Amino acid sequence: MATTIGRGVQLTDLAFGAAAIGNLFAAVADEDARATVDAAWDAGIRVFDTAPHYGLGLSERRLGAALRERPRDEFVLSTKVGRILEPVADPVGDDPDGFAVPAAFRRVWDFSGDGVRRSIEASLERLGLDRVDAVLIHDPDLHADQAIGEAFPALAKLRDEGVVGAIGVGMNQTAVPLRFVRETDVDVVLLAGRYTLLDRSGAELLDEAAARAVGIVIGGVFNSGLLVDPQPSSTYDYLAVPPEILNEALRLKGVCERHGVPLRAAALQFPHRHPAVRSVLIGSRSPAEVFDCVEMARLPIPDALWAEI
């Protein structure tokens, strides 16, 4: 089922998040990245999200290469602004921000209007495409005032000119997105990890978004993989899982098992129970992960499970 945000941008229940094919935490071969995007397309996914931050541009290059020959009007593509990539003269080692890529660029925070335009132009060059459908202001945690006062008006102008169809903000916290929802006319918020089976802290933001007809896209539904298969060695928010969080994840797994439902299916479907949620991102790094997520997202779940959770 598709819903429309902004100026005619259609979001579907599932979207493809391309951080993993930017070598998040571990390298993915070029051919495997291409096969993963192809698998998402074959599974019917038509919404794709990326960012310059992901692999220092690698995610955008790979995603653009995989989509370039597809009919342009048949998919929705979003990228992000806020980090300008500047070449490093003598790169040493790998990217320090968690992507398994050479440190050939450095990220420079820039939420100015000029920075927004430069970032989009660079993204289009990496993607090899002539337009993106949606642009999100990425992680302005320490730059909220500039992002609202400068980056957002620049994006709003591009939206008014028809250059992009939808604009918003993408973050893994709720306080700044709440400001955007209350102080601007954003079309969409991408919220990662803050509205899941384990973490409901995004509820106030989602309620506010629903009241103002702002679309919500949820990422990080597995909370760094913990909600795939909870183990003492699992991570939560990319750190070692605290014992109390692990115990809650194991409780949720037990509830799901009593109802014959895999935990990851409940994790994928839970966000859609809130009326503000328009789409859920899957961050797959292989075709098998894509097909599993699609299967889990469509698996029937009894109301009794939700009531018990």
mmCIF file of C-alpha atoms in Angstrom, residues 16-195:
data_model
loop_
_atom_site.group_PDB
_atom_site.id
_atom_site.type_symbol
_atom_site.label_atom_id
_atom_site.label_comp_id
_atom_site.label_asym_id
_atom_site.label_seq_id
_atom_site.Cartn_x
_atom_site.Cartn_y
_atom_site.Cartn_z
ATOM 1 C CA PHE A 16 15.391 -0.208 1.244
ATOM 2 C CA GLY A 17 17.962 1.482 3.492
ATOM 3 C CA ALA A 18 21.351 1.538 1.783
ATOM 4 C CA ALA A 19 23.728 2.058 4.729
ATOM 5 C CA ALA A 20 24.720 -1.620 4.754
ATOM 6 C CA ILE A 21 25.803 -1.595 1.101
ATOM 7 C CA GLY A 22 27.984 1.364 2.058
ATOM 8 C CA ASN A 23 30.021 -1.166 4.075
ATOM 9 C CA LEU A 24 28.520 -0.366 7.464
ATOM 10 C CA PHE A 25 30.719 -2.255 9.976
ATOM 11 C CA ALA A 26 31.776 -4.827 7.376
ATOM 12 C CA ALA A 27 32.726 -4.833 3.712
ATOM 13 C CA VAL A 28 30.217 -5.913 1.086
ATOM 14 C CA ALA A 29 31.549 -6.841 -2.358
ATOM 15 C CA ASP A 30 30.373 -4.761 -5.316
ATOM 16 C CA GLU A 31 28.583 -7.718 -6.880
ATOM 17 C CA ASP A 32 26.848 -8.578 -3.594
ATOM 18 C CA ALA A 33 25.711 -4.982 -3.148
ATOM 19 C CA ARG A 34 24.278 -4.973 -6.671
ATOM 20 C CA ALA A 35 22.569 -8.325 -6.102
ATOM 21 C CA THR A 36 21.016 -6.998 -2.883
ATOM 22 C CA VAL A 37 19.498 -3.965 -4.604
ATOM 23 C CA ASP A 38 18.307 -6.184 -7.453
ATOM 24 C CA ALA A 39 16.687 -8.514 -4.909
ATOM 25 C CA ALA A 40 14.879 -5.575 -3.324
ATOM 26 C CA TRP A 41 13.574 -4.564 -6.748
ATOM 27 C CA ASP A 42 12.511 -8.129 -7.544
ATOM 28 C CA ALA A 43 10.675 -8.248 -4.195
ATOM 29 C CA GLY A 44 8.636 -5.203 -5.192
ATOM 30 C CA ILE A 45 10.469 -2.563 -3.141
ATOM 31 C CA ARG A 46 10.453 0.796 -4.899
ATOM 32 C CA VAL A 47 11.640 3.208 -2.197
ATOM 33 C CA PHE A 48 15.407 3.546 -1.653
ATOM 34 C CA ASP A 49 17.207 5.671 0.946
ATOM 35 C CA THR A 50 20.883 6.594 1.051
ATOM 36 C CA ALA A 51 23.237 9.353 2.262
ATOM 37 C CA PRO A 52 26.731 10.745 1.598
ATOM 38 C CA HIS A 53 27.647 9.641 5.131
ATOM 39 C CA TYR A 54 27.151 5.965 4.268
ATOM 40 C CA GLY A 55 30.555 4.690 3.253
ATOM 41 C CA LEU A 56 31.846 8.154 2.334
ATOM 42 C CA GLY A 57 29.715 8.134 -0.805
ATOM 43 C CA LEU A 58 30.034 4.406 -1.569
ATOM 44 C CA SER A 59 26.364 3.754 -0.805
ATOM 45 C CA GLU A 60 25.234 6.461 -3.226
ATOM 46 C CA ARG A 61 27.556 5.225 -5.971
ATOM 47 C CA ARG A 62 26.421 1.627 -5.603
ATOM 48 C CA LEU A 63 22.744 2.458 -5.332
ATOM 49 C CA GLY A 64 22.873 4.762 -8.337
ATOM 50 C CA ALA A 65 24.638 2.130 -10.425
ATOM 51 C CA ALA A 66 21.994 -0.457 -9.509
ATOM 52 C CA LEU A 67 19.049 1.847 -10.244
ATOM 53 C CA ARG A 68 20.358 3.825 -13.213
ATOM 54 C CA GLU A 69 18.897 1.538 -15.857
ATOM 55 C CA ARG A 70 15.540 1.184 -14.096
ATOM 56 C CA PRO A 71 12.554 3.260 -15.267
ATOM 57 C CA ARG A 72 13.055 6.511 -13.335
ATOM 58 C CA ASP A 73 9.375 7.120 -12.651
ATOM 59 C CA GLU A 74 8.993 3.671 -11.072
ATOM 60 C CA PHE A 75 11.066 4.280 -7.934
ATOM 61 C CA VAL A 76 11.484 6.843 -5.168
ATOM 62 C CA LEU A 77 14.992 7.835 -4.120
ATOM 63 C CA SER A 78 15.963 9.836 -1.053
ATOM 64 C CA THR A 79 19.336 11.092 0.098
ATOM 65 C CA LYS A 80 20.518 13.422 2.835
ATOM 66 C CA VAL A 81 22.322 16.693 3.464
ATOM 67 C CA GLY A 82 24.383 18.038 6.351
ATOM 68 C CA ARG A 83 27.751 16.403 5.704
ATOM 69 C CA ILE A 84 29.961 17.609 2.859
ATOM 70 C CA LEU A 85 32.601 15.101 1.732
ATOM 71 C CA GLU A 86 36.013 16.692 1.222
ATOM 72 C CA PRO A 87 38.923 14.715 -0.284
ATOM 73 C CA VAL A 88 41.847 13.846 1.979
ATOM 74 C CA ALA A 89 45.220 14.513 0.377
ATOM 75 C CA ASP A 90 47.048 11.611 2.033
ATOM 76 C CA PRO A 91 44.461 9.167 3.391
ATOM 77 C CA VAL A 92 45.557 6.762 6.111
ATOM 78 C CA GLY A 93 43.583 3.745 7.282
ATOM 79 C CA ASP A 94 39.836 3.176 7.201
ATOM 80 C CA ASP A 95 36.942 5.508 7.864
ATOM 81 C CA PRO A 96 36.711 6.156 11.628
ATOM 82 C CA ASP A 97 32.909 6.408 11.573
ATOM 83 C CA GLY A 98 32.143 2.712 11.305
ATOM 84 C CA PHE A 99 32.245 2.088 7.560
ATOM 85 C CA ALA A 100 34.738 -0.381 6.116
ATOM 86 C CA VAL A 101 36.085 1.989 3.465
ATOM 87 C CA PRO A 102 39.365 3.878 3.060
ATOM 88 C CA ALA A 103 39.438 7.268 4.766
ATOM 89 C CA ALA A 104 39.722 9.039 1.411
ATOM 90 C CA PHE A 105 37.273 11.792 2.408
ATOM 91 C CA ARG A 106 36.468 13.677 5.565
ATOM 92 C CA ARG A 107 32.985 14.707 6.588
ATOM 93 C CA VAL A 108 32.412 18.416 7.184
ATOM 94 C CA TRP A 109 29.205 19.466 8.932
ATOM 95 C CA ASP A 110 27.384 22.070 6.837
ATOM 96 C CA PHE A 111 23.735 23.008 7.350
ATOM 97 C CA SER A 112 23.915 26.273 5.424
ATOM 98 C CA GLY A 113 21.790 26.913 2.375
ATOM 99 C CA ASP A 114 24.876 26.784 0.174
ATOM 100 C CA GLY A 115 25.911 23.540 1.856
ATOM 101 C CA VAL A 116 22.534 22.012 1.058
ATOM 102 C CA ARG A 117 22.856 22.863 -2.630
ATOM 103 C CA ARG A 118 26.473 21.664 -2.834
ATOM 104 C CA SER A 119 25.591 18.414 -1.089
ATOM 105 C CA ILE A 120 22.709 17.637 -3.442
ATOM 106 C CA GLU A 121 24.837 18.394 -6.507
ATOM 107 C CA ALA A 122 27.584 16.064 -5.251
ATOM 108 C CA SER A 123 25.045 13.346 -4.447
ATOM 109 C CA LEU A 124 23.577 13.508 -7.944
ATOM 110 C CA GLU A 125 27.060 13.157 -9.402
ATOM 111 C CA ARG A 126 27.770 10.079 -7.275
ATOM 112 C CA LEU A 127 24.349 8.590 -8.023
ATOM 113 C CA GLY A 128 24.646 9.294 -11.742
ATOM 114 C CA LEU A 129 21.022 10.456 -11.785
ATOM 115 C CA ASP A 130 19.405 13.767 -12.660
ATOM 116 C CA ARG A 131 17.159 14.057 -9.611
ATOM 117 C CA VAL A 132 16.258 12.705 -6.204
ATOM 118 C CA ASP A 133 12.690 12.587 -4.958
ATOM 119 C CA ALA A 134 13.215 13.387 -1.276
ATOM 120 C CA VAL A 135 15.982 15.052 0.733
ATOM 121 C CA LEU A 136 16.450 14.695 4.489
ATOM 122 C CA ILE A 137 18.523 16.844 6.832
ATOM 123 C CA HIS A 138 20.840 14.277 8.412
ATOM 124 C CA ASP A 139 21.700 14.178 12.121
ATOM 125 C CA PRO A 140 21.634 17.890 13.046
ATOM 126 C CA ASP A 141 21.947 16.954 16.737
ATOM 127 C CA LEU A 142 24.354 19.780 17.568
ATOM 128 C CA HIS A 143 23.225 22.089 14.767
ATOM 129 C CA ALA A 144 19.457 22.250 15.211
ATOM 130 C CA ASP A 145 19.140 26.037 15.002
ATOM 131 C CA GLN A 146 21.131 26.283 11.779
ATOM 132 C CA ALA A 147 19.371 23.273 10.295
ATOM 133 C CA ILE A 148 15.960 24.802 10.982
ATOM 134 C CA GLY A 149 16.968 28.360 10.107
ATOM 135 C CA GLU A 150 19.126 27.730 7.021
ATOM 136 C CA ALA A 151 19.050 24.161 5.689
ATOM 137 C CA PHE A 152 15.287 23.795 5.902
ATOM 138 C CA PRO A 153 14.430 27.050 4.045
ATOM 139 C CA ALA A 154 16.877 26.054 1.282
ATOM 140 C CA LEU A 155 15.139 22.689 0.913
ATOM 141 C CA ALA A 156 11.697 24.304 1.066
ATOM 142 C CA LYS A 157 12.704 26.537 -1.845
ATOM 143 C CA LEU A 158 13.795 23.510 -3.853
ATOM 144 C CA ARG A 159 10.491 21.834 -3.021
ATOM 145 C CA ASP A 160 8.530 24.915 -4.091
ATOM 146 C CA GLU A 161 10.492 24.983 -7.359
ATOM 147 C CA GLY A 162 9.672 21.321 -7.990
ATOM 148 C CA VAL A 163 13.327 20.245 -7.823
ATOM 149 C CA VAL A 164 12.505 17.768 -5.031
ATOM 150 C CA GLY A 165 9.161 16.359 -4.037
ATOM 151 C CA ALA A 166 9.509 15.925 -0.274
ATOM 152 C CA ILE A 167 11.789 17.229 2.466
ATOM 153 C CA GLY A 168 12.395 16.245 6.052
ATOM 154 C CA VAL A 169 14.857 15.219 8.725
ATOM 155 C CA GLY A 170 16.537 11.915 9.558
ATOM 156 C CA MET A 171 17.793 11.213 13.095
ATOM 157 C CA ASN A 172 18.066 8.623 15.844
ATOM 158 C CA GLN A 173 16.704 10.924 18.579
ATOM 159 C CA THR A 174 13.338 12.624 19.034
ATOM 160 C CA ALA A 175 13.868 16.095 20.526
ATOM 161 C CA VAL A 176 15.160 17.788 17.369
ATOM 162 C CA PRO A 177 12.669 16.080 15.025
ATOM 163 C CA LEU A 178 9.910 17.307 17.343
ATOM 164 C CA ARG A 179 11.172 20.846 16.766
ATOM 165 C CA PHE A 180 11.053 20.319 13.005
ATOM 166 C CA VAL A 181 7.506 18.968 13.171
ATOM 167 C CA ARG A 182 6.348 21.878 15.344
ATOM 168 C CA GLU A 183 8.328 24.720 13.763
ATOM 169 C CA THR A 184 8.412 23.848 10.049
ATOM 170 C CA ASP A 185 6.260 22.188 7.418
ATOM 171 C CA VAL A 186 8.400 19.084 6.939
ATOM 172 C CA ASP A 187 6.850 16.288 4.929
ATOM 173 C CA VAL A 188 8.627 13.366 6.556
ATOM 174 C CA VAL A 189 10.771 12.287 9.504
ATOM 175 C CA LEU A 190 13.054 9.264 9.344
ATOM 176 C CA LEU A 191 13.403 8.022 12.920
ATOM 177 C CA ALA A 192 15.947 5.273 13.590
ATOM 178 C CA GLY A 193 15.744 2.959 16.596
ATOM 179 C CA ARG A 194 13.355 5.028 18.702
ATOM 180 C CA TYR A 195 10.060 3.317 17.897
#
